[in-house]
Structure formats: C-alpha cells, structure tokens
C-alpha cells in the first residue's frame, strides 16, 4: 500500500515537472505565427530582405528591420538577408512594409492569388530615403 502511494506521488511529480519544462520551452518559441503553415490549396510566397541598410547603419549594428504585413496582420520583422516562405490561399491580399526610424514610413501593394498563380519571390528593400518598398519578382 505504501509502495503504491509512493509510485503515485512519483508519477504525479514527474508529470508536473514535464508540464513545467514544456511551459518554459513554449516561452522560448514564437507563437501565433500566421501564413507559415503549408495547408491544402495554399501557394508559396517567398519573401526575403536584400542587403540594403538604413542610412548610418553599420553591418554589425542591424537595428533597422522592415516590418512585413499581410492584410494588416504582422507577418515578420526582416533584417538584412532574412528570408522565409509564406503560404496563402487564393484571394486578394494587401502586402505592407513599414520601418520606423525617425518617421514611420509605409508602403502597400496588392497581390492576387488565383488557381493559375505562379511562384512569387518578394524582395523587401529600402530606397535612398530609407523608405521601405516591395519588389515583386514573378518566376
């Protein structure tokens, strides 16, 4: 009887430790990411940032991310040479980029995905005035 009680306590303690460890690991992982899971009827959108830095920004001090949005949902912060693939269902989307150095600057463009949609490679960049923009390279 005492042996069964001891085993039950050991099992409960180990389950509790596993739950605490899992909770700690979940805090180190990003959550609520949108558009990155390949699902049925989705089309890949490859997004990357080029090597252009903001004015007065050094290569080892990359503190000028371009914030990327899909239909007003923040989809990621892109530093130079960052890249990822998003998966979108057929629809019309508004893609936006922002960077907020001294003055917040925004650029919008539309992307229409239909059944005949081909792969798209999107490049995020900055113009000479540090305004972000999107280059749509269809393949």
Short mmCIF file of N, CA, C and O in Angstrom, two decimals, residues 55-108:
data_model
loop_
_atom_site.label_atom_id
_atom_site.label_comp_id
_atom_site.label_asym_id
_atom_site.label_seq_id
_atom_site.Cartn_x
_atom_site.Cartn_y
_atom_site.Cartn_z
N UNK A 55 20.39 54.45 -43.65
CA UNK A 55 21.50 55.41 -43.54
C UNK A 55 22.15 55.32 -42.17
O UNK A 55 21.47 55.11 -41.16
N UNK A 56 23.45 55.46 -42.16
CA UNK A 56 24.24 55.46 -40.93
C UNK A 56 24.16 54.15 -40.16
O UNK A 56 24.50 54.11 -38.98
N UNK A 57 23.71 53.11 -40.77
CA UNK A 57 23.61 51.82 -40.10
C UNK A 57 24.81 50.98 -40.50
O UNK A 57 25.14 50.85 -41.67
N UNK A 58 25.45 50.41 -39.54
CA UNK A 58 26.62 49.57 -39.79
C UNK A 58 26.18 48.12 -39.95
O UNK A 58 25.17 47.70 -39.41
N UNK A 59 26.97 47.35 -40.70
CA UNK A 59 26.63 45.95 -40.94
C UNK A 59 26.52 45.16 -39.64
O UNK A 59 25.72 44.25 -39.52
N UNK A 60 27.32 45.52 -38.64
CA UNK A 60 27.27 44.78 -37.38
C UNK A 60 26.24 45.37 -36.41
O UNK A 60 26.11 44.90 -35.29
N UNK A 61 25.53 46.41 -36.81
CA UNK A 61 24.51 47.02 -35.97
C UNK A 61 23.21 47.12 -36.77
O UNK A 61 22.74 48.18 -37.10
N UNK A 62 22.63 45.97 -37.08
CA UNK A 62 21.45 45.90 -37.94
C UNK A 62 20.18 46.17 -37.11
O UNK A 62 19.47 45.26 -36.75
N UNK A 63 19.92 47.44 -36.83
CA UNK A 63 18.78 47.77 -35.98
C UNK A 63 17.65 48.43 -36.75
O UNK A 63 16.86 49.15 -36.18
N UNK A 64 17.58 48.18 -38.03
CA UNK A 64 16.54 48.81 -38.85
C UNK A 64 15.72 47.73 -39.57
O UNK A 64 15.86 47.53 -40.77
N UNK A 65 14.88 46.99 -38.84
CA UNK A 65 14.10 45.95 -39.51
C UNK A 65 13.00 46.55 -40.38
O UNK A 65 12.51 47.65 -40.13
N UNK A 66 12.64 45.82 -41.41
CA UNK A 66 11.45 46.14 -42.19
C UNK A 66 10.35 45.24 -41.65
O UNK A 66 10.50 44.01 -41.63
N UNK A 67 9.28 45.84 -41.21
CA UNK A 67 8.14 45.07 -40.68
C UNK A 67 7.23 44.73 -41.85
O UNK A 67 6.82 45.62 -42.59
N UNK A 68 6.91 43.44 -42.00
CA UNK A 68 6.13 42.95 -43.13
C UNK A 68 4.74 42.55 -42.64
O UNK A 68 4.61 41.84 -41.64
N UNK A 69 3.71 43.01 -43.37
CA UNK A 69 2.32 42.74 -43.01
C UNK A 69 1.58 42.12 -44.18
O UNK A 69 1.82 42.48 -45.33
N UNK A 70 0.70 41.18 -43.87
CA UNK A 70 -0.22 40.60 -44.85
C UNK A 70 -1.62 40.92 -44.36
O UNK A 70 -2.01 40.47 -43.27
N UNK A 71 -2.35 41.74 -45.12
CA UNK A 71 -3.70 42.18 -44.72
C UNK A 71 -3.73 42.71 -43.29
O UNK A 71 -4.55 42.30 -42.48
N UNK A 72 -2.84 43.59 -42.96
CA UNK A 72 -2.76 44.24 -41.65
C UNK A 72 -2.38 43.30 -40.51
O UNK A 72 -2.42 43.71 -39.35
N UNK A 73 -2.01 42.06 -40.81
CA UNK A 73 -1.51 41.15 -39.79
C UNK A 73 0.01 41.14 -39.88
O UNK A 73 0.58 40.88 -40.94
N UNK A 74 0.69 41.44 -38.78
CA UNK A 74 2.15 41.45 -38.81
C UNK A 74 2.65 40.03 -39.06
O UNK A 74 2.34 39.10 -38.34
N UNK A 75 3.42 39.89 -40.13
CA UNK A 75 3.91 38.57 -40.54
C UNK A 75 5.40 38.39 -40.28
O UNK A 75 5.91 37.30 -40.45
N UNK A 76 6.11 39.44 -39.89
CA UNK A 76 7.52 39.27 -39.55
C UNK A 76 8.32 40.56 -39.59
O UNK A 76 7.93 41.53 -40.23
N UNK A 77 9.44 40.53 -38.87
CA UNK A 77 10.44 41.59 -38.92
C UNK A 77 11.62 41.06 -39.71
O UNK A 77 12.17 40.01 -39.37
N UNK A 78 12.02 41.78 -40.75
CA UNK A 78 13.09 41.32 -41.63
C UNK A 78 14.31 42.22 -41.50
O UNK A 78 14.24 43.41 -41.80
N UNK A 79 15.41 41.63 -41.05
CA UNK A 79 16.70 42.30 -41.06
C UNK A 79 17.40 41.90 -42.36
O UNK A 79 16.89 41.06 -43.10
N UNK A 80 18.56 42.48 -42.67
CA UNK A 80 19.18 42.20 -43.96
C UNK A 80 19.41 40.69 -44.11
O UNK A 80 19.75 39.99 -43.16
N UNK A 81 19.16 40.23 -45.31
CA UNK A 81 19.34 38.84 -45.74
C UNK A 81 18.42 37.84 -45.05
O UNK A 81 18.62 36.64 -45.18
N UNK A 82 17.40 38.29 -44.32
CA UNK A 82 16.41 37.36 -43.76
C UNK A 82 15.49 36.88 -44.88
O UNK A 82 15.24 37.60 -45.83
N UNK A 83 14.98 35.65 -44.74
CA UNK A 83 14.07 35.10 -45.74
C UNK A 83 13.16 34.07 -45.09
O UNK A 83 13.54 33.41 -44.11
N UNK A 84 11.96 33.94 -45.64
CA UNK A 84 11.03 32.90 -45.21
C UNK A 84 10.02 32.66 -46.32
O UNK A 84 9.95 33.42 -47.29
N UNK A 85 9.23 31.61 -46.18
CA UNK A 85 8.18 31.30 -47.14
C UNK A 85 6.84 31.33 -46.42
O UNK A 85 6.67 30.71 -45.37
N UNK A 86 5.91 32.07 -47.00
CA UNK A 86 4.54 32.12 -46.50
C UNK A 86 3.67 31.30 -47.45
O UNK A 86 4.01 31.15 -48.62
N UNK A 87 2.54 30.81 -46.95
CA UNK A 87 1.60 30.03 -47.76
C UNK A 87 0.23 30.69 -47.68
O UNK A 87 -0.34 30.80 -46.60
N UNK A 88 -0.26 31.14 -48.82
CA UNK A 88 -1.53 31.86 -48.85
C UNK A 88 -2.54 31.15 -49.73
O UNK A 88 -2.19 30.61 -50.78
N UNK A 89 -3.78 31.19 -49.32
CA UNK A 89 -4.87 30.61 -50.11
C UNK A 89 -5.27 31.60 -51.21
O UNK A 89 -5.03 32.80 -51.08
N UNK A 90 -5.87 31.11 -52.29
CA UNK A 90 -6.31 32.02 -53.35
C UNK A 90 -7.22 33.11 -52.78
O UNK A 90 -8.20 32.83 -52.09
N UNK A 91 -6.83 34.35 -53.07
CA UNK A 91 -7.56 35.51 -52.58
C UNK A 91 -6.79 36.76 -53.01
O UNK A 91 -5.73 36.65 -53.61
N UNK A 92 -7.29 37.91 -52.68
CA UNK A 92 -6.56 39.16 -52.89
C UNK A 92 -6.02 39.63 -51.55
O UNK A 92 -6.76 39.69 -50.56
N UNK A 93 -4.74 39.96 -51.52
CA UNK A 93 -4.08 40.36 -50.29
C UNK A 93 -3.45 41.74 -50.45
O UNK A 93 -3.02 42.11 -51.55
N UNK A 94 -3.37 42.47 -49.36
CA UNK A 94 -2.62 43.73 -49.32
C UNK A 94 -1.35 43.45 -48.52
O UNK A 94 -1.42 43.04 -47.35
N UNK A 95 -0.21 43.62 -49.19
CA UNK A 95 1.08 43.46 -48.53
C UNK A 95 1.58 44.84 -48.15
O UNK A 95 1.50 45.78 -48.95
N UNK A 96 2.10 44.97 -46.95
CA UNK A 96 2.60 46.26 -46.48
C UNK A 96 3.96 46.07 -45.83
O UNK A 96 4.23 45.03 -45.25
N UNK A 97 4.77 47.11 -45.93
CA UNK A 97 6.05 47.14 -45.23
C UNK A 97 6.16 48.48 -44.52
O UNK A 97 5.68 49.50 -45.00
N UNK A 98 6.78 48.44 -43.35
CA UNK A 98 6.99 49.64 -42.55
C UNK A 98 8.39 49.59 -41.97
O UNK A 98 8.93 48.52 -41.72
N UNK A 99 8.96 50.76 -41.77
CA UNK A 99 10.11 50.87 -40.88
C UNK A 99 9.96 52.18 -40.15
O UNK A 99 9.45 53.16 -40.67
N UNK A 100 10.33 52.17 -38.90
CA UNK A 100 10.11 53.34 -38.07
C UNK A 100 11.43 53.78 -37.46
O UNK A 100 11.77 53.39 -36.35
N UNK A 101 12.16 54.55 -38.20
CA UNK A 101 13.38 55.16 -37.65
C UNK A 101 12.95 56.46 -36.97
O UNK A 101 12.47 56.44 -35.88
N UNK A 102 13.10 57.58 -37.63
CA UNK A 102 12.69 58.87 -37.07
C UNK A 102 11.22 59.14 -37.39
O UNK A 102 10.48 59.66 -36.59
N UNK A 103 10.81 58.78 -38.58
CA UNK A 103 9.43 58.98 -39.02
C UNK A 103 8.96 57.63 -39.58
O UNK A 103 9.65 57.00 -40.36
N UNK A 104 7.77 57.21 -39.19
CA UNK A 104 7.28 55.91 -39.65
C UNK A 104 6.87 56.00 -41.12
O UNK A 104 6.07 56.85 -41.50
N UNK A 105 7.46 55.12 -41.94
CA UNK A 105 7.18 55.14 -43.37
C UNK A 105 6.58 53.79 -43.78
O UNK A 105 7.04 52.75 -43.34
N UNK A 106 5.55 53.83 -44.64
CA UNK A 106 4.81 52.63 -45.02
C UNK A 106 4.65 52.57 -46.53
O UNK A 106 4.51 53.59 -47.20
N UNK A 107 4.64 51.33 -47.06
CA UNK A 107 4.39 51.09 -48.48
C UNK A 107 3.40 49.93 -48.58
O UNK A 107 3.54 48.94 -47.85
N UNK A 108 2.43 50.03 -49.49
CA UNK A 108 1.42 48.98 -49.69
C UNK A 108 1.41 48.54 -51.15
O UNK A 108 1.65 49.34 -52.05
#
